[in-house]
């Protein structure tokens, strides 16, 4: 069985547990940021590109080797490059340009009753480093993860609920999870609220669909000059909407192409050494823009 789970950590890489290897490149168009005086006078144009890699292997660990219990181990890395134009900063100040997210994937999935394999428990752990990799210390480490209990209603539909810890909304939050998965030879729906939703149609080697995903992360800033004065963390979050195209190159190998627009965008700088609302140094509202994402995946 293929349990869907995506923590919303920057780009929909390894969205399903069925992905053995993936590489994706994403480019986003220019958008305007309006910074408050006196930090940066006037609007700033910014665009970014992202590169993501992930790989994993899966092993049956139940005694009978029937797949009643599986363990998946893997790793994911994502690099983000921010490019700015049209600004001058005060001496000694800068804007963060390079952001890194590297995390391990540890997934334990168990069919609870082998005689009636209706209920499935999944425990997922994502320890990782989320950082500009400057003046590195333990604050750059974070543990994300989830527990998900799913019910197989029939051969096509799975319902589930659970709880997860994720920074997909630009802040590290504990979130309730609702899952719905439907798979038939011609139609697929993969939904995990509040993180993402996919619907698509299959025809021979082609998959055509629509995707909505919350894409975000929170990064520790080792170089305090990379953000607003006094901030030590940067949080970003976008809602991406658009069509998805997947082509089957050969057995288990796929070419991916996605595009569309970003909406409900938020960038914020904060200082978690403070208390209450004093933690939030500055919140920005980037304008919507386009994105284009392409990649390659090998599935189990």
Short mmCIF file of C-alpha atoms in Angstrom, two decimals:
data_model
loop_
_atom_site.label_atom_id
_atom_site.label_comp_id
_atom_site.label_asym_id
_atom_site.label_seq_id
_atom_site.Cartn_x
_atom_site.Cartn_y
_atom_site.Cartn_z
CA UNK A 1 0.00 0.00 0.00
CA UNK A 2 1.15 3.54 -0.66
CA UNK A 3 0.59 5.94 2.20
CA UNK A 4 0.74 9.58 1.24
CA UNK A 5 2.61 11.91 3.49
CA UNK A 6 4.23 15.26 2.79
CA UNK A 7 5.47 17.55 5.52
CA UNK A 8 5.47 20.69 3.37
CA UNK A 9 9.16 21.38 3.72
CA UNK A 10 9.95 23.60 0.83
CA UNK A 11 9.13 21.71 -2.32
CA UNK A 12 6.84 18.72 -2.85
CA UNK A 13 9.78 16.31 -3.06
CA UNK A 14 9.21 12.69 -2.07
CA UNK A 15 5.54 13.47 -1.68
CA UNK A 16 4.56 9.85 -1.55
CA UNK A 17 6.41 7.18 0.31
CA UNK A 18 6.61 5.27 -2.98
CA UNK A 19 9.52 7.38 -4.29
CA UNK A 20 12.96 5.73 -4.27
CA UNK A 21 14.87 8.63 -5.84
CA UNK A 22 13.97 12.11 -7.01
CA UNK A 23 15.61 15.26 -8.33
CA UNK A 24 13.71 18.51 -8.93
CA UNK A 25 14.56 22.02 -10.06
CA UNK A 26 12.23 24.96 -9.51
CA UNK A 27 12.39 28.54 -10.75
CA UNK A 28 10.18 31.41 -9.59
CA UNK A 29 9.57 34.76 -11.23
CA UNK A 30 10.30 38.22 -9.86
CA UNK A 31 8.16 39.55 -7.06
CA UNK A 32 8.20 42.84 -5.17
CA UNK A 33 8.97 43.21 -1.48
CA UNK A 34 8.31 46.51 0.27
CA UNK A 35 10.64 46.90 3.24
CA UNK A 36 10.07 49.47 5.99
CA UNK A 37 12.38 52.45 6.34
CA UNK A 38 15.13 52.84 7.30
CA UNK A 39 16.21 49.24 6.62
CA UNK A 40 15.69 49.37 2.87
CA UNK A 41 14.03 52.39 1.23
CA UNK A 42 11.70 51.51 -1.61
CA UNK A 43 10.63 48.26 -3.28
CA UNK A 44 12.95 45.31 -3.83
CA UNK A 45 12.68 42.79 -6.66
CA UNK A 46 13.46 39.22 -5.67
CA UNK A 47 13.36 35.84 -7.42
CA UNK A 48 14.60 32.44 -6.39
CA UNK A 49 15.47 29.01 -7.64
CA UNK A 50 15.51 25.71 -5.75
CA UNK A 51 17.24 22.37 -6.22
CA UNK A 52 16.00 19.29 -4.34
CA UNK A 53 17.39 15.75 -4.10
CA UNK A 54 16.01 12.77 -2.22
CA UNK A 55 16.69 9.05 -2.01
CA UNK A 56 15.49 6.16 0.13
CA UNK A 57 15.31 2.40 0.45
CA UNK A 58 12.59 0.25 1.98
CA UNK A 59 12.80 -3.06 3.82
CA UNK A 60 10.18 -5.51 5.09
CA UNK A 61 10.98 -6.10 8.75
CA UNK A 62 8.17 -8.42 9.84
CA UNK A 63 9.29 -12.00 10.50
CA UNK A 64 7.23 -13.47 7.66
CA UNK A 65 8.54 -10.85 5.18
CA UNK A 66 4.98 -10.24 4.01
CA UNK A 67 5.25 -6.46 4.14
CA UNK A 68 3.05 -6.18 7.21
CA UNK A 69 5.75 -3.96 8.73
CA UNK A 70 8.05 -1.86 6.58
CA UNK A 71 10.91 0.49 7.41
CA UNK A 72 11.95 3.21 4.98
CA UNK A 73 15.25 5.04 5.46
CA UNK A 74 16.31 7.96 3.33
CA UNK A 75 17.65 11.49 3.08
CA UNK A 76 16.51 14.75 1.49
CA UNK A 77 18.39 17.94 0.63
CA UNK A 78 17.08 21.24 -0.71
CA UNK A 79 19.04 24.34 -1.67
CA UNK A 80 17.39 27.73 -2.14
CA UNK A 81 19.06 30.70 -3.81
CA UNK A 82 17.49 34.15 -3.42
CA UNK A 83 18.43 36.90 -5.89
CA UNK A 84 17.66 40.57 -5.21
CA UNK A 85 17.67 43.72 -7.32
CA UNK A 86 16.99 47.39 -6.66
CA UNK A 87 18.10 47.86 -3.07
CA UNK A 88 20.85 49.35 -0.98
CA UNK A 89 21.33 48.27 2.61
CA UNK A 90 22.97 50.01 5.50
CA UNK A 91 26.66 49.23 6.14
CA UNK A 92 27.07 45.91 7.89
CA UNK A 93 23.64 44.66 6.80
CA UNK A 94 22.74 42.08 4.15
CA UNK A 95 19.86 39.92 2.96
CA UNK A 96 19.96 36.17 3.22
CA UNK A 97 20.75 34.53 -0.13
CA UNK A 98 21.59 30.85 0.48
CA UNK A 99 19.32 28.57 2.50
CA UNK A 100 19.79 24.85 3.12
CA UNK A 101 17.44 22.12 4.32
CA UNK A 102 18.90 18.64 4.90
CA UNK A 103 16.97 15.96 6.74
CA UNK A 104 16.80 12.22 7.26
CA UNK A 105 13.71 10.16 6.45
CA UNK A 106 12.70 7.41 8.90
CA UNK A 107 9.28 5.86 8.21
CA UNK A 108 7.81 2.90 10.11
CA UNK A 109 4.54 1.51 8.72
CA UNK A 110 2.58 -1.35 10.30
CA UNK A 111 -0.59 -3.21 9.30
CA UNK A 112 -2.26 -3.54 12.69
CA UNK A 113 -4.33 -6.69 12.09
CA UNK A 114 -2.86 -9.12 9.52
CA UNK A 115 -6.09 -11.14 9.37
CA UNK A 116 -8.15 -8.04 8.53
CA UNK A 117 -5.65 -5.59 7.01
CA UNK A 118 -7.87 -2.53 7.28
CA UNK A 119 -5.96 -0.32 9.73
CA UNK A 120 -2.43 0.94 9.09
CA UNK A 121 -0.27 2.94 11.49
CA UNK A 122 2.55 5.12 10.14
CA UNK A 123 5.19 6.84 12.28
CA UNK A 124 7.39 9.29 10.38
CA UNK A 125 10.48 11.11 11.66
CA UNK A 126 12.34 13.93 9.89
CA UNK A 127 15.38 15.10 11.90
CA UNK A 128 17.29 17.73 9.99
CA UNK A 129 19.26 20.94 9.64
CA UNK A 130 17.51 24.08 8.36
CA UNK A 131 20.03 26.88 8.11
CA UNK A 132 22.09 29.44 6.22
CA UNK A 133 25.06 27.32 7.43
CA UNK A 134 26.81 30.28 9.01
CA UNK A 135 27.92 30.28 12.68
CA UNK A 136 26.32 26.86 12.96
CA UNK A 137 25.07 25.57 16.34
CA UNK A 138 22.38 23.23 17.70
CA UNK A 139 19.62 25.80 17.09
CA UNK A 140 19.92 24.94 13.37
CA UNK A 141 18.68 21.40 14.10
CA UNK A 142 14.96 20.56 14.18
CA UNK A 143 12.87 17.40 14.46
CA UNK A 144 9.74 17.13 12.34
CA UNK A 145 7.47 14.15 11.97
CA UNK A 146 3.99 12.71 12.17
CA UNK A 147 1.79 9.86 13.33
CA UNK A 148 -0.93 8.79 10.92
CA UNK A 149 -3.64 6.16 11.37
CA UNK A 150 -5.26 5.08 8.10
CA UNK A 151 -8.26 2.90 7.26
CA UNK A 152 -8.53 1.02 3.98
CA UNK A 153 -12.21 1.19 3.09
CA UNK A 154 -11.78 -0.91 -0.07
CA UNK A 155 -9.20 -1.65 -2.76
CA UNK A 156 -9.36 1.94 -4.00
CA UNK A 157 -9.99 4.26 -1.04
CA UNK A 158 -8.05 5.02 2.15
CA UNK A 159 -9.05 7.45 4.89
CA UNK A 160 -6.73 8.65 7.64
CA UNK A 161 -6.13 11.09 10.43
CA UNK A 162 -3.20 12.02 12.63
CA UNK A 163 -0.96 14.76 13.92
CA UNK A 164 2.29 16.22 12.62
CA UNK A 165 5.03 18.68 13.49
CA UNK A 166 6.09 20.75 10.50
CA UNK A 167 7.42 24.15 9.44
CA UNK A 168 5.59 24.11 6.12
CA UNK A 169 3.69 27.28 7.07
CA UNK A 170 6.93 29.15 7.82
CA UNK A 171 6.67 28.42 11.55
CA UNK A 172 7.17 25.18 13.46
CA UNK A 173 3.62 24.06 14.29
CA UNK A 174 1.75 21.03 15.61
CA UNK A 175 -0.96 20.33 13.02
CA UNK A 176 -3.92 17.94 12.80
CA UNK A 177 -3.86 15.81 9.64
CA UNK A 178 -6.67 14.46 7.48
CA UNK A 179 -5.92 12.00 4.68
CA UNK A 180 -7.89 10.74 1.70
CA UNK A 181 -6.41 8.56 -1.03
CA UNK A 182 -8.27 7.12 -3.99
CA UNK A 183 -6.59 5.08 -6.73
CA UNK A 184 -8.16 3.49 -9.78
CA UNK A 185 -6.64 2.56 -13.16
CA UNK A 186 -7.68 5.93 -14.61
CA UNK A 187 -8.08 8.37 -11.69
CA UNK A 188 -5.99 9.25 -8.63
CA UNK A 189 -6.70 11.56 -5.67
CA UNK A 190 -4.01 12.08 -3.00
CA UNK A 191 -5.03 14.53 -0.28
CA UNK A 192 -3.39 15.32 3.04
CA UNK A 193 -4.87 18.40 4.69
CA UNK A 194 -3.68 20.99 5.46
CA UNK A 195 -0.50 20.35 3.44
CA UNK A 196 -1.47 19.35 -0.09
CA UNK A 197 -4.03 17.99 -2.53
CA UNK A 198 -3.52 16.18 -5.85
CA UNK A 199 -6.08 14.95 -8.36
CA UNK A 200 -5.14 13.44 -11.70
CA UNK A 201 -6.04 11.21 -14.61
CA UNK A 202 -3.97 8.40 -16.09
CA UNK A 203 -3.90 7.51 -19.78
CA UNK A 204 -1.31 4.98 -20.89
CA UNK A 205 2.09 6.49 -19.97
CA UNK A 206 0.70 9.95 -19.13
CA UNK A 207 -0.56 11.43 -15.87
CA UNK A 208 -2.39 14.78 -16.06
CA UNK A 209 -3.44 16.48 -12.86
CA UNK A 210 -3.85 19.50 -10.63
CA UNK A 211 -1.92 20.22 -7.46
CA UNK A 212 -2.28 22.60 -4.51
CA UNK A 213 0.53 22.56 -1.93
CA UNK A 214 1.71 24.57 1.04
CA UNK A 215 5.44 25.01 0.43
CA UNK A 216 7.49 26.54 3.21
CA UNK A 217 10.15 26.23 5.87
CA UNK A 218 11.81 27.96 8.79
CA UNK A 219 15.56 28.58 8.79
CA UNK A 220 17.96 29.51 11.55
CA UNK A 221 20.23 32.44 10.65
CA UNK A 222 23.75 31.99 11.98
CA UNK A 223 24.76 35.29 10.41
CA UNK A 224 22.54 37.81 12.19
CA UNK A 225 23.33 40.36 9.47
CA UNK A 226 21.40 38.19 6.99
CA UNK A 227 18.01 39.34 8.25
CA UNK A 228 16.37 42.32 9.86
CA UNK A 229 18.37 43.74 12.77
CA UNK A 230 17.85 41.50 15.80
CA UNK A 231 16.32 38.55 13.93
CA UNK A 232 17.77 35.06 14.11
CA UNK A 233 15.18 33.11 12.08
CA UNK A 234 13.59 33.45 8.66
CA UNK A 235 10.26 31.81 7.80
CA UNK A 236 8.81 31.43 4.30
CA UNK A 237 5.53 29.94 3.14
CA UNK A 238 3.63 29.85 -0.17
CA UNK A 239 0.53 28.20 -1.56
CA UNK A 240 1.38 26.85 -5.03
CA UNK A 241 -1.40 26.08 -7.49
CA UNK A 242 -1.15 24.61 -10.94
CA UNK A 243 -1.22 21.69 -13.39
CA UNK A 244 1.01 18.61 -13.12
CA UNK A 245 2.34 16.44 -15.94
CA UNK A 246 4.09 13.10 -15.42
CA UNK A 247 5.36 10.82 -18.19
CA UNK A 248 6.45 7.21 -17.66
CA UNK A 249 9.84 6.83 -19.35
CA UNK A 250 10.27 3.17 -18.41
CA UNK A 251 9.39 0.84 -15.56
CA UNK A 252 9.24 2.98 -12.36
CA UNK A 253 11.02 5.95 -14.05
CA UNK A 254 9.11 9.20 -14.58
CA UNK A 255 9.65 12.69 -15.98
CA UNK A 256 7.87 15.46 -14.03
CA UNK A 257 6.70 18.92 -15.06
CA UNK A 258 4.68 21.34 -12.93
CA UNK A 259 3.83 25.02 -13.19
CA UNK A 260 1.42 27.64 -11.99
CA UNK A 261 1.19 30.50 -9.54
CA UNK A 262 2.03 31.17 -5.91
CA UNK A 263 -0.50 32.74 -3.55
CA UNK A 264 -0.97 33.49 0.16
CA UNK A 265 2.73 34.22 0.39
CA UNK A 266 4.46 35.12 3.66
CA UNK A 267 8.04 35.87 4.62
CA UNK A 268 8.90 36.76 8.18
CA UNK A 269 11.93 37.48 10.33
CA UNK A 270 11.79 36.70 14.04
CA UNK A 271 13.86 36.45 17.21
CA UNK A 272 12.88 33.46 19.34
CA UNK A 273 15.13 34.67 22.14
CA UNK A 274 12.31 37.08 22.98
CA UNK A 275 8.84 36.39 24.40
CA UNK A 276 5.34 36.79 22.98
CA UNK A 277 4.72 39.14 20.07
CA UNK A 278 8.14 40.71 20.55
CA UNK A 279 9.55 37.67 18.73
CA UNK A 280 8.20 38.92 15.39
CA UNK A 281 10.65 41.46 14.03
CA UNK A 282 9.14 41.96 10.58
CA UNK A 283 6.52 40.28 8.38
CA UNK A 284 6.54 40.72 4.61
CA UNK A 285 3.86 39.99 2.02
CA UNK A 286 5.48 39.11 -1.33
CA UNK A 287 3.34 39.56 -4.41
CA UNK A 288 2.11 36.44 -6.25
CA UNK A 289 4.33 35.15 -9.05
CA UNK A 290 4.74 32.21 -11.41
CA UNK A 291 6.72 29.04 -10.82
CA UNK A 292 8.01 26.22 -13.02
CA UNK A 293 9.20 22.90 -11.59
CA UNK A 294 10.74 19.99 -13.48
CA UNK A 295 12.31 16.76 -12.35
CA UNK A 296 12.85 13.02 -12.53
CA UNK A 297 11.78 10.26 -10.14
CA UNK A 298 12.26 6.53 -9.63
CA UNK A 299 9.43 4.85 -7.79
CA UNK A 300 9.35 1.57 -5.88
#
